[in-house]
Amino acid sequence: MANLRELSEKKELFVGGHRLCPGCGAGIVARQVLLAAKEPVVAVASTGCLEVASTIFPYSSWQVPWFHNAFENAASTISGIEAAYRSLKKQGRIKKDIRFIAFGGDGGTYDIGLQALSGAVERGHRFLYICYNNQAYMNTGIQRSSATPKGASTTTAPAGTVIPGKVRFKKELTAIMVAHQIPYAATATVGKWNDLIGKVEKALDTDGPSFIDVFSPCRLGWRYPPEQTLEVGRLAADTCFWPLYEAINGKYSLTYRPKEKKPVAEWLKLQGRFKHLFKPENKSLLENIQNHVDERWEKLLNLCV
Amino acid sequence: MSKKRIAKTANEVFAEAMRQINPDVVAAYPITPATEIVQIFSQFVADGKVDTEFVPVESEHSAMSATVGACVAGARAMTATSSQGLALMWEILNIASGLRLPIVMPMVNRSLSSPINIHCDHSDSMGARDTGWIQIFSESVQETYDNLIQAVRIAEESLLPVMVTTDGFILSHCLEMLEPLSDEEVKNFIGEYKPKNYLLDIEHPFTVGALDLQDYYFEHKRQEAEAMIKSKAIISKVGEEFTRKFGRNYQLFEDYKVADSEIAIVAMGSTAGTIKVVVDQLREEKIKAGLLKLRVFRPFPAEELKEALKNVKAIAILDRSDSFNAVSGPLFSEVRNILYDTGERPKIINYIYGLGGRDIGLKEIKAIYEDLDEIKKTGKIKNLVTYLGVRE
């Protein structure tokens, strides 16, 4: 894997001037993912924060060929691009090796784009799908998604006097991707650049579909100061709320084991979206969230044996 | 030019034309009555008869999305669909035209749910009439085939997507005689696809599908409108070249004895064939009847139609779909609109017919001409809009 110095000398493929919020995780993800690529890349993005903020006509932050089609179809769009590549390569009209990366938020990936993603990975196209997962529909103004964690307050599942935010746990999308029997699936988080870049390298070297769910803190929707993005991302891994692992051909392994598993409350309390959980009447909900984190972590450890 | 004649269905000739076009990518999803197109084409792929990468997507939304992706990537890309499939594609139809992608799509006309019905009407393509796609209708199996081959040139020269339609079951599943072109003739006619800017040209990275706000969006849409306006001349030019090379005549519409007509029907698709029989019968009775068969619905050939219909006294517009606008069918609105500023406006009436595959025969068409004859004589319209043959 490239070290930090080597990375710092590489040409930036996602450049500044975009209108993402200060402290946005998505821009960090895009920049680091593209830096990890050894071959030329064609990128696709679904409708979302990353897309609207980085390509306001006539400007673009993308130094690679880049295409946005619609919200729910990043995976089917990249299927078509990859099919075009295979066709033109077979006919000798393209010589170079090219890699394909699709970026989608959790709305475009877990929810509206899940069918397209499922279809594309089942068909076996060679591409990397990056979900920059900020756990809600941030582009439209912080609405709940199936990636929103239990207890989080969003604008369509707000914490109220009767309902304390989202009542359901988030979907286990990486497991769903593993169930598609794809050769490479992983989680990663903003704040652990070396873990992410190593995984992107592996994924791009994989001859088939690959998927990485990158935990991508959103300072606006999660309500924390912008300078804490990396800390919020790292603490998600240190509390085992967002474990870092990969599954190569269905075989799970941890890529990061915290020295000391911290209580999830330490991570929750950094963020305004969980503020109401610390009221006395929500004590049992807080315990329930901790228990769920513990159960998931134990399950994962068993899978990694 | 090959002179062999073979019996084929419209679905078969769509697939056969696609084999001869040999697109780089086809992404498609099965739907009645268009399913056979992708089935037959898949066999061509399986047998190595084409260079195409076939993407068997999980929905029509993904079919159009992948076709758009392939086209932006630099490939000659096609898909095929019908009815609900076209409806599911709708969002991406606008993206294909907005990005000025020369995608060509066989489209088998079928009614839209609900109630669910698999048979022919034009509701599906009419629902997509303002999506910025060129729409070409076919009367016969031969036209279905010839239109699809011409569509490749039309799309690539106008930089607009083209759907070529055929009538579900009536043509898609019925055998008619086809005079096919040779593979060489098709190859030479369509030429090589050379996109100017494309994603896989990695030496020249560019951004496609950017956010286009108040200060640019309108200009881009105006350019799209201009492309549609200019496509009319391209369609005519390609039709003339096709006629010159292969002998079959293709224009924006077919004027079947309209020039000296007093009464005329305007219609699209396979019904035109039935209407011609009635016109011939009426002509034997010295009744000056004619048919204007619209081949190209988008772009709408306004000036040409106005000129063709200028001497007709009474016109019936046959709509195989309804706008549910509490006024009339869509074709009627468009034709009546262009006749507004003609000096002596003809009387014009609308028949909505054949929804969900309801048959239309010689008798019904003859009755329409009788209505027109009455209007011509009395100058009075009894019913502006008639739902033809429906139990009420």
Tab-separated table of N, CA and C in Angstrom, chain A residues 152-206:
chain	number	residue	atom	x	y	z
A	152	ALA	N	-31.559	8.127	16.396
A	152	ALA	CA	-31.112	9.396	15.806
A	152	ALA	C	-32.328	10.255	15.452
A	153	SER	N	-32.185	11.554	15.655
A	153	SER	CA	-33.243	12.473	15.274
A	153	SER	C	-32.957	13.000	13.874
A	154	THR	N	-33.922	12.836	12.986
A	154	THR	CA	-33.818	13.375	11.622
A	154	THR	C	-35.087	14.170	11.354
A	155	THR	N	-35.160	14.809	10.197
A	155	THR	CA	-36.320	15.680	9.959
A	155	THR	C	-37.589	14.902	9.608
A	156	THR	N	-37.452	13.619	9.227
A	156	THR	CA	-38.675	12.824	9.008
A	156	THR	C	-38.858	11.753	10.076
A	157	ALA	N	-37.904	11.630	10.997
A	157	ALA	CA	-38.085	10.796	12.189
A	157	ALA	C	-37.512	11.595	13.351
A	158	PRO	N	-38.153	12.745	13.625
A	158	PRO	CA	-37.583	13.621	14.651
A	158	PRO	C	-37.833	13.075	16.058
A	159	ALA	N	-36.976	13.463	16.979
A	159	ALA	CA	-37.228	13.152	18.375
A	159	ALA	C	-38.341	14.065	18.849
A	160	GLY	N	-39.422	13.466	19.339
A	160	GLY	CA	-40.550	14.260	19.816
A	160	GLY	C	-40.895	13.893	21.239
A	161	THR	N	-42.031	14.369	21.671
A	161	THR	CA	-42.415	14.082	23.054
A	161	THR	C	-42.901	12.646	23.204
A	162	VAL	N	-43.303	12.017	22.097
A	162	VAL	CA	-43.812	10.644	22.158
A	162	VAL	C	-42.824	9.643	21.547
A	163	ILE	N	-42.254	10.026	20.386
A	163	ILE	CA	-41.341	9.115	19.682
A	163	ILE	C	-39.913	9.668	19.773
A	164	PRO	N	-38.968	8.875	20.289
A	164	PRO	CA	-37.606	9.385	20.490
A	164	PRO	C	-36.702	9.199	19.267
A	165	GLY	N	-37.066	9.771	18.119
A	165	GLY	CA	-36.231	9.628	16.915
A	165	GLY	C	-36.533	8.323	16.202
A	166	LYS	N	-35.547	7.825	15.429
A	166	LYS	CA	-35.807	6.620	14.629
A	166	LYS	C	-35.992	5.405	15.531
A	167	VAL	N	-37.006	4.608	15.219
A	167	VAL	CA	-37.337	3.478	16.104
A	167	VAL	C	-36.709	2.158	15.644
A	168	ARG	N	-36.208	2.115	14.431
A	168	ARG	CA	-35.644	0.870	13.895
A	168	ARG	C	-34.123	0.949	13.821
A	169	PHE	N	-33.481	-0.223	13.947
A	169	PHE	CA	-32.036	-0.267	13.725
A	169	PHE	C	-31.756	-0.145	12.232
A	170	LYS	N	-30.530	0.270	11.905
A	170	LYS	CA	-30.187	0.408	10.481
A	170	LYS	C	-30.024	-0.958	9.826
A	171	LYS	N	-30.110	-0.929	8.511
A	171	LYS	CA	-29.964	-2.129	7.691
A	171	LYS	C	-28.499	-2.574	7.656
A	172	GLU	N	-28.268	-3.886	7.566
A	172	GLU	CA	-26.883	-4.396	7.473
A	172	GLU	C	-26.528	-4.579	5.998
A	173	LEU	N	-26.177	-3.491	5.346
A	173	LEU	CA	-26.011	-3.563	3.888
A	173	LEU	C	-24.778	-4.366	3.461
A	174	THR	N	-23.695	-4.249	4.218
A	174	THR	CA	-22.490	-4.985	3.804
A	174	THR	C	-22.767	-6.492	3.823
A	175	ALA	N	-23.529	-6.948	4.828
A	175	ALA	CA	-23.907	-8.369	4.881
A	175	ALA	C	-24.773	-8.741	3.679
A	176	ILE	N	-25.644	-7.814	3.288
A	176	ILE	CA	-26.490	-8.071	2.106
A	176	ILE	C	-25.614	-8.189	0.850
A	177	MET	N	-24.583	-7.371	0.791
A	177	MET	CA	-23.663	-7.447	-0.353
A	177	MET	C	-22.878	-8.761	-0.322
A	178	VAL	N	-22.446	-9.169	0.866
A	178	VAL	CA	-21.733	-10.450	0.992
A	178	VAL	C	-22.654	-11.588	0.543
A	179	ALA	N	-23.940	-11.469	0.869
A	179	ALA	CA	-24.903	-12.501	0.481
A	179	ALA	C	-25.067	-12.600	-1.038
A	180	HIS	N	-24.632	-11.579	-1.759
A	180	HIS	CA	-24.643	-11.641	-3.231
A	180	HIS	C	-23.449	-12.446	-3.752
A	181	GLN	N	-22.619	-12.930	-2.824
A	181	GLN	CA	-21.428	-13.727	-3.169
A	181	GLN	C	-20.468	-12.942	-4.055
A	182	ILE	N	-20.312	-11.652	-3.741
A	182	ILE	CA	-19.345	-10.855	-4.494
A	182	ILE	C	-17.951	-11.098	-3.901
A	183	PRO	N	-16.912	-10.934	-4.683
A	183	PRO	CA	-15.570	-11.295	-4.193
A	183	PRO	C	-15.015	-10.352	-3.128
A	184	TYR	N	-15.481	-9.087	-3.096
A	184	TYR	CA	-14.918	-8.188	-2.090
A	184	TYR	C	-15.978	-7.236	-1.548
A	185	ALA	N	-16.144	-7.242	-0.214
A	185	ALA	CA	-17.034	-6.285	0.450
A	185	ALA	C	-16.370	-5.854	1.740
A	186	ALA	N	-16.522	-4.588	2.103
A	186	ALA	CA	-15.837	-4.096	3.303
A	186	ALA	C	-16.567	-2.895	3.876
A	187	THR	N	-16.222	-2.585	5.121
A	187	THR	CA	-16.616	-1.311	5.706
A	187	THR	C	-15.348	-0.491	5.904
A	188	ALA	N	-15.499	0.814	6.020
A	188	ALA	CA	-14.363	1.705	6.294
A	188	ALA	C	-14.938	2.940	6.965
A	189	THR	N	-14.068	3.793	7.444
A	189	THR	CA	-14.574	5.030	8.040
A	189	THR	C	-13.656	6.203	7.728
A	190	VAL	N	-14.248	7.362	7.648
A	190	VAL	CA	-13.463	8.589	7.523
A	190	VAL	C	-12.664	8.756	8.816
A	191	GLY	N	-11.381	9.096	8.679
A	191	GLY	CA	-10.514	9.208	9.849
A	191	GLY	C	-9.516	8.066	9.916
A	192	LYS	N	-9.761	7.003	9.173
A	192	LYS	CA	-8.799	5.891	9.090
A	192	LYS	C	-8.413	5.737	7.622
A	193	TRP	N	-7.616	6.691	7.146
A	193	TRP	CA	-7.297	6.770	5.719
A	193	TRP	C	-6.562	5.536	5.218
A	194	ASN	N	-5.653	5.016	6.063
A	194	ASN	CA	-4.856	3.876	5.582
A	194	ASN	C	-5.711	2.626	5.415
A	195	ASP	N	-6.669	2.455	6.322
A	195	ASP	CA	-7.601	1.331	6.216
A	195	ASP	C	-8.421	1.462	4.931
A	196	LEU	N	-8.945	2.665	4.669
A	196	LEU	CA	-9.771	2.900	3.474
A	196	LEU	C	-8.955	2.694	2.197
A	197	ILE	N	-7.780	3.296	2.149
A	197	ILE	CA	-6.990	3.222	0.911
A	197	ILE	C	-6.554	1.787	0.620
A	198	GLY	N	-6.191	1.057	1.666
A	198	GLY	CA	-5.819	-0.352	1.484
A	198	GLY	C	-6.986	-1.147	0.908
A	199	LYS	N	-8.166	-0.854	1.387
A	199	LYS	CA	-9.355	-1.583	0.914
A	199	LYS	C	-9.700	-1.212	-0.528
A	200	VAL	N	-9.569	0.061	-0.845
A	200	VAL	CA	-9.857	0.483	-2.227
A	200	VAL	C	-8.875	-0.193	-3.189
A	201	GLU	N	-7.610	-0.249	-2.786
A	201	GLU	CA	-6.619	-0.927	-3.646
A	201	GLU	C	-7.005	-2.378	-3.886
A	202	LYS	N	-7.376	-3.065	-2.810
A	202	LYS	CA	-7.775	-4.478	-2.938
A	202	LYS	C	-9.000	-4.603	-3.833
A	203	ALA	N	-9.966	-3.713	-3.596
A	203	ALA	CA	-11.219	-3.784	-4.358
A	203	ALA	C	-10.953	-3.571	-5.849
A	204	LEU	N	-10.113	-2.581	-6.159
A	204	LEU	CA	-9.853	-2.283	-7.574
A	204	LEU	C	-9.037	-3.390	-8.247
A	205	ASP	N	-8.310	-4.154	-7.442
A	205	ASP	CA	-7.570	-5.295	-8.000
A	205	ASP	C	-8.441	-6.539	-8.135
A	206	THR	N	-9.659	-6.450	-7.632
A	206	THR	CA	-10.564	-7.606	-7.658
A	206	THR	C	-11.239	-7.708	-9.021
